[in-house]
PDB file of C-alpha atoms in Angstrom:
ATOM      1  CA  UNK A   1     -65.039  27.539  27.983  1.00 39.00           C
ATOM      2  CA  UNK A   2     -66.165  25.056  25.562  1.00 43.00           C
ATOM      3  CA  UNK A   3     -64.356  21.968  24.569  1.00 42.00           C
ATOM      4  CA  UNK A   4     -62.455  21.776  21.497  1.00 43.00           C
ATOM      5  CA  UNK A   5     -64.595  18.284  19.684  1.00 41.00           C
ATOM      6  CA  UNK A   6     -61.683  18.457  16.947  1.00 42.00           C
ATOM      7  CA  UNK A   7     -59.038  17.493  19.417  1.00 38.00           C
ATOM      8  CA  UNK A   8     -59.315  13.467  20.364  1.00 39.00           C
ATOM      9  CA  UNK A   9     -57.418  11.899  23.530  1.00 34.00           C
ATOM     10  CA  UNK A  10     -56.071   8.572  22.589  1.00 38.00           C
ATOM     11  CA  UNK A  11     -57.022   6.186  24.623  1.00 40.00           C
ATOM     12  CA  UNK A  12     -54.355   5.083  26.879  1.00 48.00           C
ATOM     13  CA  UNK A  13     -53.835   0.930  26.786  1.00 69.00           C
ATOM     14  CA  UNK A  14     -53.525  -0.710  29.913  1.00 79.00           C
ATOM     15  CA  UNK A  15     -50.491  -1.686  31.217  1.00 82.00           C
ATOM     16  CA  UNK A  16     -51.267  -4.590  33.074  1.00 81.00           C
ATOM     17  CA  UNK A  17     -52.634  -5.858  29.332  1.00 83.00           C
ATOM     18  CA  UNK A  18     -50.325  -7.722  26.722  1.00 87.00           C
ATOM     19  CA  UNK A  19     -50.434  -5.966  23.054  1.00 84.00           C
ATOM     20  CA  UNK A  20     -54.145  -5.329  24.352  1.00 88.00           C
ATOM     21  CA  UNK A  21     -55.240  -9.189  24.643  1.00 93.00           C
ATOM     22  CA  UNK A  22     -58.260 -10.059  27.213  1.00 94.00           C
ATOM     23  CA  UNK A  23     -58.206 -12.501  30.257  1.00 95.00           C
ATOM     24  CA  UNK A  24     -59.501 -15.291  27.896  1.00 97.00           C
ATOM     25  CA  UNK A  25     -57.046 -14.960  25.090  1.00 97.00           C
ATOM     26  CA  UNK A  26     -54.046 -14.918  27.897  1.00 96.00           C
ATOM     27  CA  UNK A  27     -55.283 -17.810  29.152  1.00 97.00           C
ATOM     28  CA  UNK A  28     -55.397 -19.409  26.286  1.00 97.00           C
ATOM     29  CA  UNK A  29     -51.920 -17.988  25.596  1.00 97.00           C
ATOM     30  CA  UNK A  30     -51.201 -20.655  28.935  1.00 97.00           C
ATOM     31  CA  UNK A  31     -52.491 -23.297  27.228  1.00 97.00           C
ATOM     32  CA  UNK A  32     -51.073 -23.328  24.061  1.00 98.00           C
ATOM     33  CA  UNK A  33     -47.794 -23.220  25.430  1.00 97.00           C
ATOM     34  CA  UNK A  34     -48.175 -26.813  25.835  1.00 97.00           C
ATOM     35  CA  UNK A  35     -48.731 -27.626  22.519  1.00 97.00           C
ATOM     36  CA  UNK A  36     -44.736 -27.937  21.977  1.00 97.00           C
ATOM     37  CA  UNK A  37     -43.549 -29.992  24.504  1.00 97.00           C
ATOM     38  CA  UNK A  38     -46.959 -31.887  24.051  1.00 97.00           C
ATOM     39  CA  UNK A  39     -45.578 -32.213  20.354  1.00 97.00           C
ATOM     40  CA  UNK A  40     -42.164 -34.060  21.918  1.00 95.00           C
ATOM     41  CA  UNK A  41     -43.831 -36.144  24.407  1.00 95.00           C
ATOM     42  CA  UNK A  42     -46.225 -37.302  21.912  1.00 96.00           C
ATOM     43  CA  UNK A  43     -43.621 -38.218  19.307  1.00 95.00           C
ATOM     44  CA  UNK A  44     -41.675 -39.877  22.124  1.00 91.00           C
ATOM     45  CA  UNK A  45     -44.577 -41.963  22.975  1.00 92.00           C
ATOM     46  CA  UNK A  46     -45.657 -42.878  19.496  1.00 94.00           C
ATOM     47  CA  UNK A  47     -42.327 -43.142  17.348  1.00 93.00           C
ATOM     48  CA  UNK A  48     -39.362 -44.513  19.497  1.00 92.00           C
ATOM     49  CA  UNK A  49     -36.627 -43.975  16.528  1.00 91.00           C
ATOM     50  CA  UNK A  50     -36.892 -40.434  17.809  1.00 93.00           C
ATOM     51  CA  UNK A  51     -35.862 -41.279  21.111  1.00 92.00           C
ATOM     52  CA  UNK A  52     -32.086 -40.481  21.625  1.00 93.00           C
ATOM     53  CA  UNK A  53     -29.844 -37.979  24.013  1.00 93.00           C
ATOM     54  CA  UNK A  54     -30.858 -34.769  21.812  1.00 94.00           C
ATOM     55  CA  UNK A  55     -33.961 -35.350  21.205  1.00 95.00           C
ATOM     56  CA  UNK A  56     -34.361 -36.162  25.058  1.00 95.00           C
ATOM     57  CA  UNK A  57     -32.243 -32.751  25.625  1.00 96.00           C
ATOM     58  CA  UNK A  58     -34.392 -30.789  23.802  1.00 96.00           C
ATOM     59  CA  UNK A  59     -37.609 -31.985  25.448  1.00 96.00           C
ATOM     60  CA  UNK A  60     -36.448 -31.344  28.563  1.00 97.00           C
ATOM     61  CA  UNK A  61     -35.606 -27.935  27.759  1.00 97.00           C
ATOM     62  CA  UNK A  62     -39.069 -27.195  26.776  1.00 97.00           C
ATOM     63  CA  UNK A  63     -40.511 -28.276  29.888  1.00 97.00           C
ATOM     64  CA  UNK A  64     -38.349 -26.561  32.058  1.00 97.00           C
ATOM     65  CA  UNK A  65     -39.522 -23.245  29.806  1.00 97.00           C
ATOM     66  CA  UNK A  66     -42.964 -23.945  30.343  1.00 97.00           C
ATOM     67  CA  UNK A  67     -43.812 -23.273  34.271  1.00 97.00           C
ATOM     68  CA  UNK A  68     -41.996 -19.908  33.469  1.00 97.00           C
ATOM     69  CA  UNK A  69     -44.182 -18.987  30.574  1.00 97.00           C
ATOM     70  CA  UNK A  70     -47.400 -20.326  31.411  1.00 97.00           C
ATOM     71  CA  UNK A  71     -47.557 -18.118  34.821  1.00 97.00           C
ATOM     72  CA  UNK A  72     -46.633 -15.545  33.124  1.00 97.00           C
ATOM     73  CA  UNK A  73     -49.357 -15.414  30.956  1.00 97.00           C
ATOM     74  CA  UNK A  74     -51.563 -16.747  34.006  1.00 97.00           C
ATOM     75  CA  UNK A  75     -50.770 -13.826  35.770  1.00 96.00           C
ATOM     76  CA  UNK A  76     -51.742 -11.365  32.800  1.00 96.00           C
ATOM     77  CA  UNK A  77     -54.980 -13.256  32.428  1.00 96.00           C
ATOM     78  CA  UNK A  78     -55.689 -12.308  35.956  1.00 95.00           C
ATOM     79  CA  UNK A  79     -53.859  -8.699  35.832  1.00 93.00           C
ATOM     80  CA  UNK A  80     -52.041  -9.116  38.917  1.00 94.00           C
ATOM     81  CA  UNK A  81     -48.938  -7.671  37.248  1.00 94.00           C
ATOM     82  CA  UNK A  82     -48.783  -3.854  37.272  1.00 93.00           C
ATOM     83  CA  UNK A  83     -47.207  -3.799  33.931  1.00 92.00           C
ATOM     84  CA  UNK A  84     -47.223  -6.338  31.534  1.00 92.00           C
ATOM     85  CA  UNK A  85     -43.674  -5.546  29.717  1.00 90.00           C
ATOM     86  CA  UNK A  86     -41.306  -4.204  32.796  1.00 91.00           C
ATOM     87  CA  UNK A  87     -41.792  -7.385  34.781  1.00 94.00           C
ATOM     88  CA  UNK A  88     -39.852 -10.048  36.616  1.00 96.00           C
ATOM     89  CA  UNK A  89     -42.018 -12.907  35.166  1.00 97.00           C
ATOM     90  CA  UNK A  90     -41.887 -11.595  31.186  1.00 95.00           C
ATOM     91  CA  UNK A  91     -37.822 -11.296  31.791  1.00 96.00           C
ATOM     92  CA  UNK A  92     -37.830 -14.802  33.401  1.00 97.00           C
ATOM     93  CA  UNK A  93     -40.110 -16.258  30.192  1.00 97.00           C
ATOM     94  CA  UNK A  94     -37.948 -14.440  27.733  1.00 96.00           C
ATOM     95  CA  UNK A  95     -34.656 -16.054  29.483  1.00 97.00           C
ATOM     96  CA  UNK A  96     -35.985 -18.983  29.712  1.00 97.00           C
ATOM     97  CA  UNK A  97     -36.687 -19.158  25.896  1.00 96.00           C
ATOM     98  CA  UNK A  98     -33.016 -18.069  25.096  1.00 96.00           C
ATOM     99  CA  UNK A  99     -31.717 -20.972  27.150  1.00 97.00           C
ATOM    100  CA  UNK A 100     -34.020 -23.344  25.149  1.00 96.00           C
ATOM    101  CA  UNK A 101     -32.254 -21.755  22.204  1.00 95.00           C
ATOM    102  CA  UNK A 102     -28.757 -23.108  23.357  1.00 95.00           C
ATOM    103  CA  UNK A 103     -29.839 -26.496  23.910  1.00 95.00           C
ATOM    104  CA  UNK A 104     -31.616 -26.762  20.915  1.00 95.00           C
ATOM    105  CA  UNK A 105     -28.150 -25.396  18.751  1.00 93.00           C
ATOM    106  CA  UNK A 106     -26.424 -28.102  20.445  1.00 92.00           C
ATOM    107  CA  UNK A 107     -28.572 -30.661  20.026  1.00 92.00           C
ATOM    108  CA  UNK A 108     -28.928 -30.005  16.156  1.00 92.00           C
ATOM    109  CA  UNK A 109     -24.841 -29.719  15.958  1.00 90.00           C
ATOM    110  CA  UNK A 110     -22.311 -31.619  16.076  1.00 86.00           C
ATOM    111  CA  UNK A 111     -19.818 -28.305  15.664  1.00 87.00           C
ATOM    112  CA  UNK A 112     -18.232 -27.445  18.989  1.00 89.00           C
ATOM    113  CA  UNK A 113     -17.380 -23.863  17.527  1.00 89.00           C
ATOM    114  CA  UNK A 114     -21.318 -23.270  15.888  1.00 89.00           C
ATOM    115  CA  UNK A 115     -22.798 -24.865  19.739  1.00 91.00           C
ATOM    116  CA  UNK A 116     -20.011 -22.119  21.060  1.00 93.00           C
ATOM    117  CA  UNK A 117     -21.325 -19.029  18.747  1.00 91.00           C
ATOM    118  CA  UNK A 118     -25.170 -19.927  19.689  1.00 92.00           C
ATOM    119  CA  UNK A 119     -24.499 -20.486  23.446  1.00 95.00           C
ATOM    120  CA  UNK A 120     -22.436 -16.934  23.649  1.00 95.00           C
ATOM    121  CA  UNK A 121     -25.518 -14.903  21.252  1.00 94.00           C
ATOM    122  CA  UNK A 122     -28.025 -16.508  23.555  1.00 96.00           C
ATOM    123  CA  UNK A 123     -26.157 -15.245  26.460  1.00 97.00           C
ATOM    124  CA  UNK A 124     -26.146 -11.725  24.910  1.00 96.00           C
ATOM    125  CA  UNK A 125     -29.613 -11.882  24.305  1.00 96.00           C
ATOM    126  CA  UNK A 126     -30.317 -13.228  28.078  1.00 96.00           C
ATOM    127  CA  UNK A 127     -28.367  -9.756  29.008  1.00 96.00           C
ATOM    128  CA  UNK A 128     -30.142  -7.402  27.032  1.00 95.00           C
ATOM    129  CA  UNK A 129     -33.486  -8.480  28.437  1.00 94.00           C
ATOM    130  CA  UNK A 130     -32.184  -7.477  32.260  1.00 94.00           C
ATOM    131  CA  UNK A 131     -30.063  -4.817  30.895  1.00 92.00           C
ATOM    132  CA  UNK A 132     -30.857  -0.924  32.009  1.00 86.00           C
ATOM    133  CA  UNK A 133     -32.360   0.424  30.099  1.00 86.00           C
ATOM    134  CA  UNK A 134     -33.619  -2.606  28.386  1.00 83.00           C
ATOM    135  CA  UNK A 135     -34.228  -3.395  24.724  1.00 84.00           C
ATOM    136  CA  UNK A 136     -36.846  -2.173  23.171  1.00 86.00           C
ATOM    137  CA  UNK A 137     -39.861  -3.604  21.704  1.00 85.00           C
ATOM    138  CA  UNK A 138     -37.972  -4.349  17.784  1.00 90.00           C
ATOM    139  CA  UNK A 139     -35.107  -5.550  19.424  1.00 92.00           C
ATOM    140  CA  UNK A 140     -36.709  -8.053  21.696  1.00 90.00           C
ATOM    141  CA  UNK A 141     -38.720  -9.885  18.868  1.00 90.00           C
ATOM    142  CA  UNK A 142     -35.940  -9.467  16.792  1.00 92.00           C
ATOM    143  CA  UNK A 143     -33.709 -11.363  19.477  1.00 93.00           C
ATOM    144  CA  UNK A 144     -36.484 -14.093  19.801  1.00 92.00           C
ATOM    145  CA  UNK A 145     -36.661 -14.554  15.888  1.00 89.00           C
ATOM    146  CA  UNK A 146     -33.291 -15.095  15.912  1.00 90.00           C
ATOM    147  CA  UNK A 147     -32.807 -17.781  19.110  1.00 91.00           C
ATOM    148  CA  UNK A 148     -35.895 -19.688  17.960  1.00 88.00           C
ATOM    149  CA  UNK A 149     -35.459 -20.190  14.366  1.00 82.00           C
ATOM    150  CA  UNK A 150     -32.289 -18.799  13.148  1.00 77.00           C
ATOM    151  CA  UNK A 151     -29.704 -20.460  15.685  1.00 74.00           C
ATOM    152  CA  UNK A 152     -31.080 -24.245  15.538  1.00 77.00           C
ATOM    153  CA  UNK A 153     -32.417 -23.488  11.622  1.00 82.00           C
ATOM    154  CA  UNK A 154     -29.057 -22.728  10.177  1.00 83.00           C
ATOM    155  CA  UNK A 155     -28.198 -26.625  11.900  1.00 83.00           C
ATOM    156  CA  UNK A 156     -30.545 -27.931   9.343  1.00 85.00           C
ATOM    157  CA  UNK A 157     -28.979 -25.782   6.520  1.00 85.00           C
ATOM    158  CA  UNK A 158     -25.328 -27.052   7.350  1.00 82.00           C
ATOM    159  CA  UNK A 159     -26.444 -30.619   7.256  1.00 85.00           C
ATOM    160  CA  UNK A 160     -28.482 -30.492   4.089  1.00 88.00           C
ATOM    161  CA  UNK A 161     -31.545 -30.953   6.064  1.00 91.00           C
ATOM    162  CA  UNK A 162     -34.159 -29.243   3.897  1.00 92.00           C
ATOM    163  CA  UNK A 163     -37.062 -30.426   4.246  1.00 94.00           C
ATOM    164  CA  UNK A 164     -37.224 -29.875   8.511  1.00 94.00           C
ATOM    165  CA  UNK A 165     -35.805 -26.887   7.369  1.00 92.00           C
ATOM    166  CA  UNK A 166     -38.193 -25.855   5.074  1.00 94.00           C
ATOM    167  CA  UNK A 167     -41.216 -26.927   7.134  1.00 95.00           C
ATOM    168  CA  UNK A 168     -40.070 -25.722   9.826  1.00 93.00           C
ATOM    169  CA  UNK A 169     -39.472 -22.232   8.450  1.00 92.00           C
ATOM    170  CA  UNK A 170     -42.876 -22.528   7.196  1.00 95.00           C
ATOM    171  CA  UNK A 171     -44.552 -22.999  10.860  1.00 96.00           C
ATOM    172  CA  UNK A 172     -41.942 -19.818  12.008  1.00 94.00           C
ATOM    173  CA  UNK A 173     -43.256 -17.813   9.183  1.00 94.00           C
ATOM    174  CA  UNK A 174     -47.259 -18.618  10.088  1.00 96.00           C
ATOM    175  CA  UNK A 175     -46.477 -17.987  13.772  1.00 95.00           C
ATOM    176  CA  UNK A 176     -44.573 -15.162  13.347  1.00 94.00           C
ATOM    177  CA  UNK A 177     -47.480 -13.201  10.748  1.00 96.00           C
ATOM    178  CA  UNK A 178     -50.569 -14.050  12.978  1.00 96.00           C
ATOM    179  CA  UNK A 179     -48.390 -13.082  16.006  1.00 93.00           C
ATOM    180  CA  UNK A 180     -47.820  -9.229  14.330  1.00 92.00           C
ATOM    181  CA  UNK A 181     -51.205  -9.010  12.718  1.00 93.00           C
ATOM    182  CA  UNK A 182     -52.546  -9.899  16.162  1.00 90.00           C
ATOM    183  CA  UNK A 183     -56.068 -11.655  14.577  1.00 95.00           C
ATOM    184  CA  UNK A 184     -57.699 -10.090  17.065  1.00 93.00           C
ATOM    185  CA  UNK A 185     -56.124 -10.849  20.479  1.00 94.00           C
ATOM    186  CA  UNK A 186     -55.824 -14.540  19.273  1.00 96.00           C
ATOM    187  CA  UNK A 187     -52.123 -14.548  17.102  1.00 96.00           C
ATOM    188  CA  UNK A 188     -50.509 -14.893  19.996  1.00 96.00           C
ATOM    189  CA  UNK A 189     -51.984 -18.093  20.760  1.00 97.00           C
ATOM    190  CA  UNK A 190     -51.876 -19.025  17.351  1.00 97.00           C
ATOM    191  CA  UNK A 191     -47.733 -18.567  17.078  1.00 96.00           C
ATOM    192  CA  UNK A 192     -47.741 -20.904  20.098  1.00 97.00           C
ATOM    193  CA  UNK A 193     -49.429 -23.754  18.243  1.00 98.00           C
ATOM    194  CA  UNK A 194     -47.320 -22.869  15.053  1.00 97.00           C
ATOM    195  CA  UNK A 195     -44.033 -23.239  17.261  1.00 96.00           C
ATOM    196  CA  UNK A 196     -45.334 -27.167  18.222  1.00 96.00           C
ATOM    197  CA  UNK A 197     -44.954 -27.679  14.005  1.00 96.00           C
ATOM    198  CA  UNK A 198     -41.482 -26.107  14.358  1.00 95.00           C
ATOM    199  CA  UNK A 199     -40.694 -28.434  17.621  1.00 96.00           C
ATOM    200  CA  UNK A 200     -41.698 -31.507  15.764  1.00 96.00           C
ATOM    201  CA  UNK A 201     -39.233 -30.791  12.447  1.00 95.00           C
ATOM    202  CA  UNK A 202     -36.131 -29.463  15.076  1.00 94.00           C
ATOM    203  CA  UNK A 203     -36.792 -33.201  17.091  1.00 95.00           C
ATOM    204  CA  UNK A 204     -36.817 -35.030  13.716  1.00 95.00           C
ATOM    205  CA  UNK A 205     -33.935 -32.913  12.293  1.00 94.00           C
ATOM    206  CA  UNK A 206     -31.865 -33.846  15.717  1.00 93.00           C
ATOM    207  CA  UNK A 207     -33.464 -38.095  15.544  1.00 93.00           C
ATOM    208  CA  UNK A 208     -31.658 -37.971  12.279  1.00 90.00           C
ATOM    209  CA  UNK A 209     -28.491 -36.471  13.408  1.00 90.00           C
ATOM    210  CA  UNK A 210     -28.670 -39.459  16.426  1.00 86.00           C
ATOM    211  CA  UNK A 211     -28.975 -42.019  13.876  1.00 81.00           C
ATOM    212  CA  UNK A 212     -26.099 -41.070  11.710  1.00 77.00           C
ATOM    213  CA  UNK A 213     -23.414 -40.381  14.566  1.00 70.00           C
ATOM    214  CA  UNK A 214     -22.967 -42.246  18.270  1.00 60.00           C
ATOM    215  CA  UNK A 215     -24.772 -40.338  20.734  1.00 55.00           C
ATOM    216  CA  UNK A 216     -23.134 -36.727  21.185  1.00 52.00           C
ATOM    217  CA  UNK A 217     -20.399 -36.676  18.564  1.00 57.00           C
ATOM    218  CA  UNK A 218     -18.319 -33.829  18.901  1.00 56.00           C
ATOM    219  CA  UNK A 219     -16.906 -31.898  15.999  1.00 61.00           C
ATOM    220  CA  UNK A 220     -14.440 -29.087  16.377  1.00 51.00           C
ATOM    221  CA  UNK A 221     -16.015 -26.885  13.460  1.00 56.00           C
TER     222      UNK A 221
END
């Protein structure tokens, strides 16, 4: 019987592949994870008004984040996970970046009740991802928009902070595009190096909180 040429197969993607992106681009996906806490260490070397207790908590919170992230995308570079989405290590990098998300509230607020609202969201968040059945694909990037930017960004609002804020928003925005258009394999990387921008504004925004209250003043609202 001949073959119907009219009718096309799509090709299936591979499941031990991210969004489709090669062994180079996830190891460059490890590397430019980095770039943030790079971003924090650097300004803590160079400009020493930014040193303080937030700024220090924040730092730390990246670099705890980063051996979970980086072997995650270490182990996609060398497909040794059978699939790239239903896996211990994406779960772990995804928690990992929602518990970044509550330090970073904190450390941008003085408000016990706003640190409150962003630690219990983040913990939602955190459950969803180990949940069964598990959020889906919208869900999940909407969750991470929301930890990364929205939680510490609204901070910045509160205070009258615009300019972080703006700049900031800016480096989510450029992330977040080439990250969806993909750019070939390479947006992922290239949100990585947009979220070092978006470190660098939250660290000043919280340096500037340090110097205008003693170290961790606490506000009720």
């Amino acid at each position: 019987m001949a073959r119907d040429s009219s009718v096309t197969v799509p090709l299936c993607q591979d499941p031990c592949a991210l969004d489709g992106m090669n062994p180079l681009q996830e190891f460059s996906n490890a590397l430019t994870m980095c770039v943030s806490f790079g971003v924090c260490a650097w300004c803590w070397v160079c400009w020493p008004e930014l040193r303080g207790t937030r700024t220090a908590a924040m730092s730390l919170a990246l670099l705890i984040h980063l051996p979970f992230s980086c072997s995650y995308h270490l182990l996609l570079a060398q497909r040794e996970l059978k699939d790239a989405i239903d896996c211990t290590p994406r779960r772990l990098d995804h928690t990992f970046i929602f518990l970044t998300s509550m330090v970073f509230t904190g450390a941008l607020t003085s408000s016990i009740l706003y640190t409150l609202v962003g630690f219990l969201l983040n913990a939602y968040f955190i459950s969803r991802i180990w949940a069964k059945p598990e959020a889906g694909v919208i869900e999940r990037m909407v969750n991470v928009g929301l930890a990364v930017f929205l939680c510490p960004g609204l901070n910045a609002l509160a205070r009258g902070d615009y300019r972080n804020l703006i700049c900031g928003c800016l480096w989510f925005i450029t992330g977040a595009a080439a990250m969806v258009q993909r750019l070939g394999g390479w947006g992922h990387s290239i949100m990585h190096v947009c979220l070092g921008g978006l470190a660098y504004h939250c660290l000043v925004s919280a340096s500037e909180l340090q110097k205008s209250e003693p170290p961790w003043t606490v506000n009720y609202w």
